[in-house]
PDB file of C-alpha atoms in Angstrom:
ATOM      1  CA  MET A  92       1.654  16.793  12.330  1.00  0.00           C
ATOM      2  CA  ASP A  93       3.342  14.256  14.623  1.00  0.00           C
ATOM      3  CA  LEU A  94       0.842  11.845  14.774  1.00  0.00           C
ATOM      4  CA  GLY A  95       2.515  10.529  18.200  1.00  0.00           C
ATOM      5  CA  ILE A  96       2.345   6.647  17.038  1.00  0.00           C
ATOM      6  CA  ALA A  97       6.151   6.260  16.608  1.00  0.00           C
ATOM      7  CA  GLY A  98       7.659   3.082  18.359  1.00  0.00           C
ATOM      8  CA  LYS A  99       3.885   1.509  18.004  1.00  0.00           C
ATOM      9  CA  THR A 100       3.489  -1.990  16.198  1.00  0.00           C
ATOM     10  CA  ALA A 101       1.135  -2.644  13.137  1.00  0.00           C
ATOM     11  CA  LEU A 102       0.051  -5.278  11.271  1.00  0.00           C
ATOM     12  CA  VAL A 103      -1.163  -4.362   8.011  1.00  0.00           C
ATOM     13  CA  CYS A 104      -3.043  -7.045   5.512  1.00  0.00           C
ATOM     14  CA  GLY A 105      -2.459  -7.546   1.593  1.00  0.00           C
ATOM     15  CA  ALA A 106       0.232  -4.996   2.093  1.00  0.00           C
ATOM     16  CA  SER A 107       2.587  -6.447  -1.134  1.00  0.00           C
ATOM     17  CA  LYS A 108       1.390  -3.665  -3.473  1.00  0.00           C
ATOM     18  CA  GLY A 109      -2.051  -1.412  -3.871  1.00  0.00           C
ATOM     19  CA  LEU A 110      -3.793   0.335  -0.564  1.00  0.00           C
ATOM     20  CA  GLY A 111      -2.332  -2.028   1.839  1.00  0.00           C
ATOM     21  CA  TYR A 112       1.123  -1.138   0.779  1.00  0.00           C
ATOM     22  CA  GLY A 113       0.360   2.414   0.840  1.00  0.00           C
ATOM     23  CA  CYS A 114      -0.839   2.056   4.371  1.00  0.00           C
ATOM     24  CA  ALA A 115       2.148   0.332   5.573  1.00  0.00           C
ATOM     25  CA  GLU A 116       4.389   2.932   3.794  1.00  0.00           C
ATOM     26  CA  ALA A 117       2.556   5.772   5.929  1.00  0.00           C
ATOM     27  CA  LEU A 118       2.734   4.110   9.370  1.00  0.00           C
ATOM     28  CA  VAL A 119       6.337   3.571   8.656  1.00  0.00           C
ATOM     29  CA  ARG A 120       7.114   7.070   7.891  1.00  0.00           C
ATOM     30  CA  GLU A 121       5.743   8.310  11.060  1.00  0.00           C
ATOM     31  CA  GLY A 122       7.833   5.588  12.958  1.00  0.00           C
ATOM     32  CA  VAL A 123       5.506   2.912  13.271  1.00  0.00           C
ATOM     33  CA  ASN A 124       6.996  -0.966  13.413  1.00  0.00           C
ATOM     34  CA  VAL A 125       5.155  -2.672  10.802  1.00  0.00           C
ATOM     35  CA  VAL A 126       4.500  -6.390  10.073  1.00  0.00           C
ATOM     36  CA  ILE A 127       2.950  -7.107   6.869  1.00  0.00           C
ATOM     37  CA  VAL A 128       1.417 -10.247   5.335  1.00  0.00           C
ATOM     38  CA  ALA A 129       0.337 -11.055   1.940  1.00  0.00           C
ATOM     39  CA  ARG A 130       0.315 -14.243   0.498  1.00  0.00           C
ATOM     40  CA  GLY A 131       2.621 -13.877  -2.555  1.00  0.00           C
ATOM     41  CA  ALA A 132       6.254 -14.324  -1.162  1.00  0.00           C
ATOM     42  CA  GLU A 133       8.032 -12.514  -3.865  1.00  0.00           C
ATOM     43  CA  VAL A 134       5.905  -9.545  -4.042  1.00  0.00           C
ATOM     44  CA  LEU A 135       5.551  -9.627  -0.313  1.00  0.00           C
ATOM     45  CA  GLU A 136       9.497  -9.413  -0.047  1.00  0.00           C
ATOM     46  CA  ALA A 137       9.988  -6.661  -2.692  1.00  0.00           C
ATOM     47  CA  ALA A 138       7.213  -4.782  -0.112  1.00  0.00           C
ATOM     48  CA  ALA A 139       9.464  -5.186   2.232  1.00  0.00           C
ATOM     49  CA  LYS A 140      12.367  -4.233   1.223  1.00  0.00           C
ATOM     50  CA  LYS A 141      11.332  -1.038  -0.064  1.00  0.00           C
ATOM     51  CA  LEU A 142       9.712  -0.395   3.351  1.00  0.00           C
ATOM     52  CA  ALA A 143      12.565  -0.710   4.536  1.00  0.00           C
ATOM     53  CA  GLU A 144      14.547   2.094   2.794  1.00  0.00           C
ATOM     54  CA  VAL A 145      11.781   4.039   3.783  1.00  0.00           C
ATOM     55  CA  ALA A 146      12.459   3.195   7.545  1.00  0.00           C
ATOM     56  CA  GLY A 147      16.145   4.095   6.292  1.00  0.00           C
ATOM     57  CA  GLY A 148      17.567   0.865   6.950  1.00  0.00           C
ATOM     58  CA  SER A 149      18.357   1.270  10.528  1.00  0.00           C
ATOM     59  CA  GLY A 150      16.079  -1.237  11.641  1.00  0.00           C
ATOM     60  CA  ASN A 151      13.983   1.265  13.618  1.00  0.00           C
ATOM     61  CA  PRO A 152      11.184   1.152  12.824  1.00  0.00           C
ATOM     62  CA  PHE A 153      11.707  -2.549  11.683  1.00  0.00           C
ATOM     63  CA  VAL A 154       9.784  -3.795   8.984  1.00  0.00           C
ATOM     64  CA  LYS A 155       8.775  -7.834   9.016  1.00  0.00           C
ATOM     65  CA  HIS A 156       7.015  -9.868   6.750  1.00  0.00           C
ATOM     66  CA  VAL A 157       5.096 -12.934   6.582  1.00  0.00           C
ATOM     67  CA  ALA A 158       3.873 -14.828   3.307  1.00  0.00           C
ATOM     68  CA  ALA A 159       0.430 -16.010   4.340  1.00  0.00           C
ATOM     69  CA  ASP A 160      -3.151 -16.349   3.253  1.00  0.00           C
ATOM     70  CA  ILE A 161      -4.725 -14.311   6.419  1.00  0.00           C
ATOM     71  CA  THR A 162      -8.326 -15.232   5.293  1.00  0.00           C
ATOM     72  CA  THR A 163      -6.979 -18.982   6.969  1.00  0.00           C
ATOM     73  CA  GLU A 164      -6.542 -20.020  10.428  1.00  0.00           C
ATOM     74  CA  ALA A 165      -3.035 -21.412   9.582  1.00  0.00           C
ATOM     75  CA  GLY A 166      -2.344 -17.741   8.260  1.00  0.00           C
ATOM     76  CA  ARG A 167      -3.359 -16.129  11.029  1.00  0.00           C
ATOM     77  CA  ALA A 168      -1.388 -18.333  13.426  1.00  0.00           C
ATOM     78  CA  ALA A 169       1.578 -17.544  11.502  1.00  0.00           C
ATOM     79  CA  VAL A 170       1.116 -14.265  12.106  1.00  0.00           C
ATOM     80  CA  PHE A 171       0.322 -14.409  15.657  1.00  0.00           C
ATOM     81  CA  ALA A 172       3.366 -16.553  16.030  1.00  0.00           C
ATOM     82  CA  LEU A 173       4.975 -13.394  16.632  1.00  0.00           C
ATOM     83  CA  GLY A 174       2.766 -12.028  19.183  1.00  0.00           C
ATOM     84  CA  HIS A 175      -0.684 -10.463  19.837  1.00  0.00           C
ATOM     85  CA  ASP A 176       0.585  -7.173  20.883  1.00  0.00           C
ATOM     86  CA  PHE A 177      -0.324  -5.137  17.678  1.00  0.00           C
ATOM     87  CA  ASP A 178      -1.180  -1.694  18.576  1.00  0.00           C
ATOM     88  CA  ILE A 179      -2.562  -1.013  15.331  1.00  0.00           C
ATOM     89  CA  VAL A 180      -4.123  -3.226  12.897  1.00  0.00           C
ATOM     90  CA  VAL A 181      -5.481  -2.861   9.193  1.00  0.00           C
ATOM     91  CA  THR A 182      -7.266  -5.266   7.948  1.00  0.00           C
ATOM     92  CA  ASN A 183      -7.629  -5.566   4.212  1.00  0.00           C
ATOM     93  CA  VAL A 184      -8.235  -8.906   1.805  1.00  0.00           C
ATOM     94  CA  GLY A 185      -9.263  -8.643  -1.924  1.00  0.00           C
ATOM     95  CA  GLY A 186     -12.932  -8.333  -2.523  1.00  0.00           C
ATOM     96  CA  PRO A 187     -14.429 -11.695  -4.311  1.00  0.00           C
ATOM     97  CA  PRO A 188     -15.005 -11.545  -8.002  1.00  0.00           C
ATOM     98  CA  PRO A 189     -17.720  -9.816  -9.887  1.00  0.00           C
ATOM     99  CA  GLY A 190     -20.950 -11.336 -11.643  1.00  0.00           C
ATOM    100  CA  ASP A 191     -24.516 -12.134 -11.367  1.00  0.00           C
ATOM    101  CA  PHE A 192     -26.167 -13.248  -8.567  1.00  0.00           C
ATOM    102  CA  ARG A 193     -28.269 -16.085  -9.890  1.00  0.00           C
ATOM    103  CA  ASN A 194     -24.770 -17.357 -10.539  1.00  0.00           C
ATOM    104  CA  TRP A 195     -23.257 -17.308  -7.194  1.00  0.00           C
ATOM    105  CA  ASP A 196     -24.015 -20.713  -5.264  1.00  0.00           C
ATOM    106  CA  ARG A 197     -23.485 -21.231  -1.349  1.00  0.00           C
ATOM    107  CA  GLU A 198     -20.075 -22.118  -1.515  1.00  0.00           C
ATOM    108  CA  ALA A 199     -19.526 -18.517  -3.447  1.00  0.00           C
ATOM    109  CA  TRP A 200     -21.584 -16.369  -0.760  1.00  0.00           C
ATOM    110  CA  ILE A 201     -19.438 -18.836   2.159  1.00  0.00           C
ATOM    111  CA  LYS A 202     -16.165 -17.863   0.389  1.00  0.00           C
ATOM    112  CA  ALA A 203     -16.845 -14.002   0.170  1.00  0.00           C
ATOM    113  CA  VAL A 204     -18.538 -13.983   3.721  1.00  0.00           C
ATOM    114  CA  ASP A 205     -15.284 -15.899   5.010  1.00  0.00           C
ATOM    115  CA  ALA A 206     -12.890 -13.226   3.908  1.00  0.00           C
ATOM    116  CA  ASN A 207     -14.100 -10.172   3.870  1.00  0.00           C
ATOM    117  CA  MET A 208     -16.627 -10.001   7.223  1.00  0.00           C
ATOM    118  CA  LEU A 209     -15.269 -13.326   9.409  1.00  0.00           C
ATOM    119  CA  THR A 210     -11.831 -12.746   8.770  1.00  0.00           C
ATOM    120  CA  PRO A 211     -11.408  -9.127   9.767  1.00  0.00           C
ATOM    121  CA  ILE A 212     -13.685 -10.159  12.982  1.00  0.00           C
ATOM    122  CA  GLU A 213     -11.186 -12.695  13.473  1.00  0.00           C
ATOM    123  CA  LEU A 214      -8.420 -10.507  13.561  1.00  0.00           C
ATOM    124  CA  ILE A 215     -10.104  -7.830  15.639  1.00  0.00           C
ATOM    125  CA  LYS A 216     -11.072 -10.339  18.498  1.00  0.00           C
ATOM    126  CA  ALA A 217      -7.152 -11.785  18.776  1.00  0.00           C
ATOM    127  CA  THR A 218      -5.993  -8.067  19.223  1.00  0.00           C
ATOM    128  CA  VAL A 219      -8.452  -6.027  20.658  1.00  0.00           C
ATOM    129  CA  ASP A 220      -8.661  -6.726  24.559  1.00  0.00           C
ATOM    130  CA  GLY A 221      -5.021  -6.771  24.137  1.00  0.00           C
ATOM    131  CA  MET A 222      -4.943  -3.050  23.203  1.00  0.00           C
ATOM    132  CA  ALA A 223      -8.006  -2.241  25.486  1.00  0.00           C
ATOM    133  CA  LYS A 224      -5.765  -3.099  28.469  1.00  0.00           C
ATOM    134  CA  ARG A 225      -2.421  -0.881  26.988  1.00  0.00           C
ATOM    135  CA  GLY A 226      -4.981   1.774  27.052  1.00  0.00           C
ATOM    136  CA  TYR A 227      -4.682   2.443  23.236  1.00  0.00           C
ATOM    137  CA  GLY A 228      -5.309   0.932  20.080  1.00  0.00           C
ATOM    138  CA  ARG A 229      -6.799   1.696  15.851  1.00  0.00           C
ATOM    139  CA  ILE A 230      -8.062  -1.148  14.331  1.00  0.00           C
ATOM    140  CA  VAL A 231      -8.751  -0.129  10.363  1.00  0.00           C
ATOM    141  CA  ASN A 232     -10.649  -2.101   8.340  1.00  0.00           C
ATOM    142  CA  ILE A 233     -10.582  -1.100   4.699  1.00  0.00           C
ATOM    143  CA  THR A 234     -13.650  -2.361   2.975  1.00  0.00           C
ATOM    144  CA  SER A 235     -15.042  -0.812  -0.558  1.00  0.00           C
ATOM    145  CA  SER A 236     -17.008   2.445  -1.484  1.00  0.00           C
ATOM    146  CA  SER A 237     -19.599  -0.334  -2.837  1.00  0.00           C
ATOM    147  CA  VAL A 238     -20.563  -0.177   1.215  1.00  0.00           C
ATOM    148  CA  LYS A 239     -22.068   3.107   0.779  1.00  0.00           C
ATOM    149  CA  SER A 240     -23.327   3.094  -2.984  1.00  0.00           C
ATOM    150  CA  PRO A 241     -23.786  -0.470  -3.941  1.00  0.00           C
ATOM    151  CA  ILE A 242     -22.623  -1.705  -7.530  1.00  0.00           C
ATOM    152  CA  ASP A 243     -24.535  -4.718  -9.177  1.00  0.00           C
ATOM    153  CA  ILE A 244     -22.261  -7.039 -10.430  1.00  0.00           C
ATOM    154  CA  LEU A 245     -20.178  -6.933  -6.684  1.00  0.00           C
ATOM    155  CA  GLY A 246     -23.191  -8.273  -4.830  1.00  0.00           C
ATOM    156  CA  LEU A 247     -20.661 -10.695  -3.189  1.00  0.00           C
ATOM    157  CA  SER A 248     -18.939  -7.736  -2.186  1.00  0.00           C
ATOM    158  CA  ASN A 249     -21.710  -5.374  -1.114  1.00  0.00           C
ATOM    159  CA  GLY A 250     -23.200  -8.358   1.243  1.00  0.00           C
ATOM    160  CA  ALA A 251     -20.462  -9.392   2.948  1.00  0.00           C
ATOM    161  CA  ARG A 252     -18.845  -6.041   3.658  1.00  0.00           C
ATOM    162  CA  SER A 253     -22.066  -4.784   4.848  1.00  0.00           C
ATOM    163  CA  GLY A 254     -21.941  -7.652   7.190  1.00  0.00           C
ATOM    164  CA  LEU A 255     -18.667  -6.748   8.655  1.00  0.00           C
ATOM    165  CA  THR A 256     -20.035  -2.602   8.912  1.00  0.00           C
ATOM    166  CA  GLY A 257     -22.984  -3.635  10.907  1.00  0.00           C
ATOM    167  CA  PHE A 258     -20.438  -5.785  13.085  1.00  0.00           C
ATOM    168  CA  VAL A 259     -18.063  -3.005  13.937  1.00  0.00           C
ATOM    169  CA  ALA A 260     -20.624  -0.419  14.033  1.00  0.00           C
ATOM    170  CA  GLY A 261     -21.799  -2.356  17.337  1.00  0.00           C
ATOM    171  CA  VAL A 262     -18.270  -3.539  18.515  1.00  0.00           C
ATOM    172  CA  ALA A 263     -16.648  -0.187  18.537  1.00  0.00           C
ATOM    173  CA  ARG A 264     -19.379   1.494  21.269  1.00  0.00           C
ATOM    174  CA  THR A 265     -18.557  -1.062  23.639  1.00  0.00           C
ATOM    175  CA  SER A 266     -16.585  -0.781  26.099  1.00  0.00           C
ATOM    176  CA  VAL A 267     -13.393  -0.652  24.332  1.00  0.00           C
ATOM    177  CA  ALA A 268     -14.319   2.619  23.357  1.00  0.00           C
ATOM    178  CA  ALA A 269     -13.546   4.170  26.669  1.00  0.00           C
ATOM    179  CA  GLN A 270     -10.215   2.571  27.117  1.00  0.00           C
ATOM    180  CA  GLY A 271      -8.731   3.819  23.863  1.00  0.00           C
ATOM    181  CA  VAL A 272      -9.641   1.597  21.409  1.00  0.00           C
ATOM    182  CA  THR A 273     -10.895   2.722  18.189  1.00  0.00           C
ATOM    183  CA  ILE A 274     -12.635   0.921  15.255  1.00  0.00           C
ATOM    184  CA  ASN A 275     -13.167   2.560  11.800  1.00  0.00           C
ATOM    185  CA  ASN A 276     -13.958   1.645   8.267  1.00  0.00           C
ATOM    186  CA  LEU A 277     -12.215   3.162   5.391  1.00  0.00           C
ATOM    187  CA  LEU A 278     -14.092   3.016   2.450  1.00  0.00           C
ATOM    188  CA  PRO A 279     -12.046   3.521  -1.175  1.00  0.00           C
ATOM    189  CA  GLY A 280     -13.396   4.225  -4.036  1.00  0.00           C
ATOM    190  CA  ALA A 281     -11.468   4.618  -7.857  1.00  0.00           C
ATOM    191  CA  PHE A 282      -7.853   4.349  -6.764  1.00  0.00           C
ATOM    192  CA  ASP A 283      -5.020   3.329  -9.196  1.00  0.00           C
ATOM    193  CA  THR A 284      -4.232   0.044  -8.548  1.00  0.00           C
ATOM    194  CA  ASP A 285      -3.415  -3.030  -9.871  1.00  0.00           C
ATOM    195  CA  ARG A 286      -7.342  -4.554  -9.507  1.00  0.00           C
ATOM    196  CA  LEU A 287      -8.905  -1.122 -10.464  1.00  0.00           C
ATOM    197  CA  LYS A 288      -6.477  -1.869 -14.017  1.00  0.00           C
ATOM    198  CA  GLY A 289      -7.897  -5.662 -13.986  1.00  0.00           C
ATOM    199  CA  THR A 290     -11.120  -4.596 -13.772  1.00  0.00           C
ATOM    200  CA  MET A 291     -10.859  -1.713 -16.790  1.00  0.00           C
ATOM    201  CA  ALA A 292      -9.432  -4.104 -18.932  1.00  0.00           C
ATOM    202  CA  GLY A 293     -12.075  -6.214 -18.587  1.00  0.00           C
ATOM    203  CA  SER A 294     -14.790  -4.190 -19.205  1.00  0.00           C
ATOM    204  CA  ALA A 295     -12.901  -2.820 -22.062  1.00  0.00           C
ATOM    205  CA  GLN A 296     -12.360  -6.385 -23.721  1.00  0.00           C
ATOM    206  CA  LYS A 297     -16.289  -6.654 -22.880  1.00  0.00           C
ATOM    207  CA  SER A 298     -17.043  -3.444 -24.697  1.00  0.00           C
ATOM    208  CA  GLY A 299     -15.046  -4.082 -27.665  1.00  0.00           C
ATOM    209  CA  GLN A 300     -12.782  -0.622 -26.613  1.00  0.00           C
ATOM    210  CA  ASP A 301      -9.500  -0.034 -26.077  1.00  0.00           C
ATOM    211  CA  PHE A 302      -7.852   0.120 -22.552  1.00  0.00           C
ATOM    212  CA  ASP A 303      -7.145   3.752 -22.558  1.00  0.00           C
ATOM    213  CA  THR A 304     -10.384   4.943 -23.823  1.00  0.00           C
ATOM    214  CA  VAL A 305     -12.064   2.794 -21.093  1.00  0.00           C
ATOM    215  CA  TRP A 306      -9.363   4.298 -18.621  1.00  0.00           C
ATOM    216  CA  GLU A 307     -10.083   7.909 -19.514  1.00  0.00           C
ATOM    217  CA  ALA A 308     -13.886   8.235 -19.314  1.00  0.00           C
ATOM    218  CA  ARG A 309     -14.014   6.300 -15.731  1.00  0.00           C
ATOM    219  CA  LYS A 310     -11.783   9.349 -14.404  1.00  0.00           C
ATOM    220  CA  LYS A 311     -14.249  11.686 -16.417  1.00  0.00           C
ATOM    221  CA  THR A 312     -16.952  10.100 -13.984  1.00  0.00           C
ATOM    222  CA  ILE A 313     -15.329  11.323 -10.465  1.00  0.00           C
ATOM    223  CA  PRO A 314     -15.960  14.722  -9.617  1.00  0.00           C
ATOM    224  CA  ALA A 315     -11.905  14.982  -8.747  1.00  0.00           C
ATOM    225  CA  LYS A 316     -11.616  13.662 -13.019  1.00  0.00           C
ATOM    226  CA  ARG A 317      -8.616  11.565 -11.487  1.00  0.00           C
ATOM    227  CA  PHE A 318      -7.967   8.059  -9.078  1.00  0.00           C
ATOM    228  CA  GLY A 319      -6.661   8.209  -5.639  1.00  0.00           C
ATOM    229  CA  THR A 320      -3.097   7.331  -4.892  1.00  0.00           C
ATOM    230  CA  PRO A 321      -2.324   4.478  -2.473  1.00  0.00           C
ATOM    231  CA  ALA A 322      -0.042   6.956  -0.823  1.00  0.00           C
ATOM    232  CA  GLU A 323      -2.562   9.495  -0.547  1.00  0.00           C
ATOM    233  CA  PHE A 324      -5.069   6.562   0.680  1.00  0.00           C
ATOM    234  CA  GLY A 325      -2.035   5.609   3.441  1.00  0.00           C
ATOM    235  CA  ALA A 326      -2.019   8.708   4.586  1.00  0.00           C
ATOM    236  CA  ILE A 327      -5.817   9.108   5.588  1.00  0.00           C
ATOM    237  CA  CYS A 328      -5.013   5.193   7.629  1.00  0.00           C
ATOM    238  CA  ALA A 329      -2.266   6.748   9.106  1.00  0.00           C
ATOM    239  CA  PHE A 330      -4.408   9.541  10.641  1.00  0.00           C
ATOM    240  CA  LEU A 331      -7.214   7.452  11.807  1.00  0.00           C
ATOM    241  CA  CYS A 332      -4.428   5.366  13.325  1.00  0.00           C
ATOM    242  CA  SER A 333      -3.022   8.901  14.845  1.00  0.00           C
ATOM    243  CA  MET A 334      -3.505  10.004  18.735  1.00  0.00           C
ATOM    244  CA  GLN A 335      -5.587  12.667  17.310  1.00  0.00           C
ATOM    245  CA  ALA A 336      -7.904  10.556  16.225  1.00  0.00           C
ATOM    246  CA  GLY A 337      -9.162   9.149  19.022  1.00  0.00           C
ATOM    247  CA  TYR A 338     -12.639  10.705  19.067  1.00  0.00           C
ATOM    248  CA  ILE A 339     -13.220   9.478  15.985  1.00  0.00           C
ATOM    249  CA  THR A 340     -14.446   5.316  16.356  1.00  0.00           C
ATOM    250  CA  GLY A 341     -17.009   3.488  14.851  1.00  0.00           C
ATOM    251  CA  GLN A 342     -17.362   5.383  11.711  1.00  0.00           C
ATOM    252  CA  ASN A 343     -17.296   4.884   7.819  1.00  0.00           C
ATOM    253  CA  ILE A 344     -14.873   6.591   6.070  1.00  0.00           C
ATOM    254  CA  LEU A 345     -15.453   7.400   1.860  1.00  0.00           C
ATOM    255  CA  ALA A 346     -12.380   8.251  -0.156  1.00  0.00           C
ATOM    256  CA  ASP A 347     -13.750   8.699  -3.236  1.00  0.00           C
ATOM    257  CA  GLY A 348     -12.901  11.433  -5.322  1.00  0.00           C
ATOM    258  CA  GLY A 349     -16.842  12.927  -4.647  1.00  0.00           C
ATOM    259  CA  ALA A 350     -18.152   9.926  -6.568  1.00  0.00           C
ATOM    260  CA  TYR A 351     -20.908   9.416  -4.282  1.00  0.00           C
ATOM    261  CA  PRO A 352     -23.534  11.783  -4.633  1.00  0.00           C
ATOM    262  CA  GLY A 353     -25.118  11.930  -1.676  1.00  0.00           C
ATOM    263  CA  THR A 354     -25.486  14.322   1.349  1.00  0.00           C
ATOM    264  CA  TYR A 355     -24.667  11.850   4.032  1.00  0.00           C
TER     265      TYR A 355
END
């Protein structure tokens, strides 16, 4: 299927690896010009080289990278120094650490909300009106399956991401919807990424079990009996950015291999 987005320009955050990289790669394969941003300069540069190879090394589509912390004003300024005319924006910020809510102080909450709620809102604010004027725009926020099915030790993430979800539910249904702009949230469950491996390693250490045992046990809790891949996550993101997805907005798209047990 031709998604009709070749030649568009996308900003993809947290794109040096994992789900963010998966989204960037899928967009590049569709002929989208991509600007990727992440904090780790070395890993980000390597990711940009890989994406350039996917693009065929011709510079069409182009791949640019900005090593910056998108959760800061300075980081966003570095990105928008390249321009504000992004047709596609994929927001993606690593989740806050797990723990017991009794141990989180105000600073921990503010940091979580700033990164996982306010940063995506700032990116939307900076780009949505330009998208509306041009008659096309796609904003995809990578959030978490915990928005649908809260995880007790991820209270910081549950709270901050739910705040973003509520905000998007409103703004996606404003006048921008009639001007060709869609805003959706993409909710990943368990995907084979470094973050999942780190979480599983922590679980193994706490339980006294070896990593492989914990890893395989976690798979069995998923109806699909496997973890998702960044590539298939990226494909979902690319479709949400397509011309064909213009009638989907304000939605929470859950990709979790059937783990969420609800009907709705």
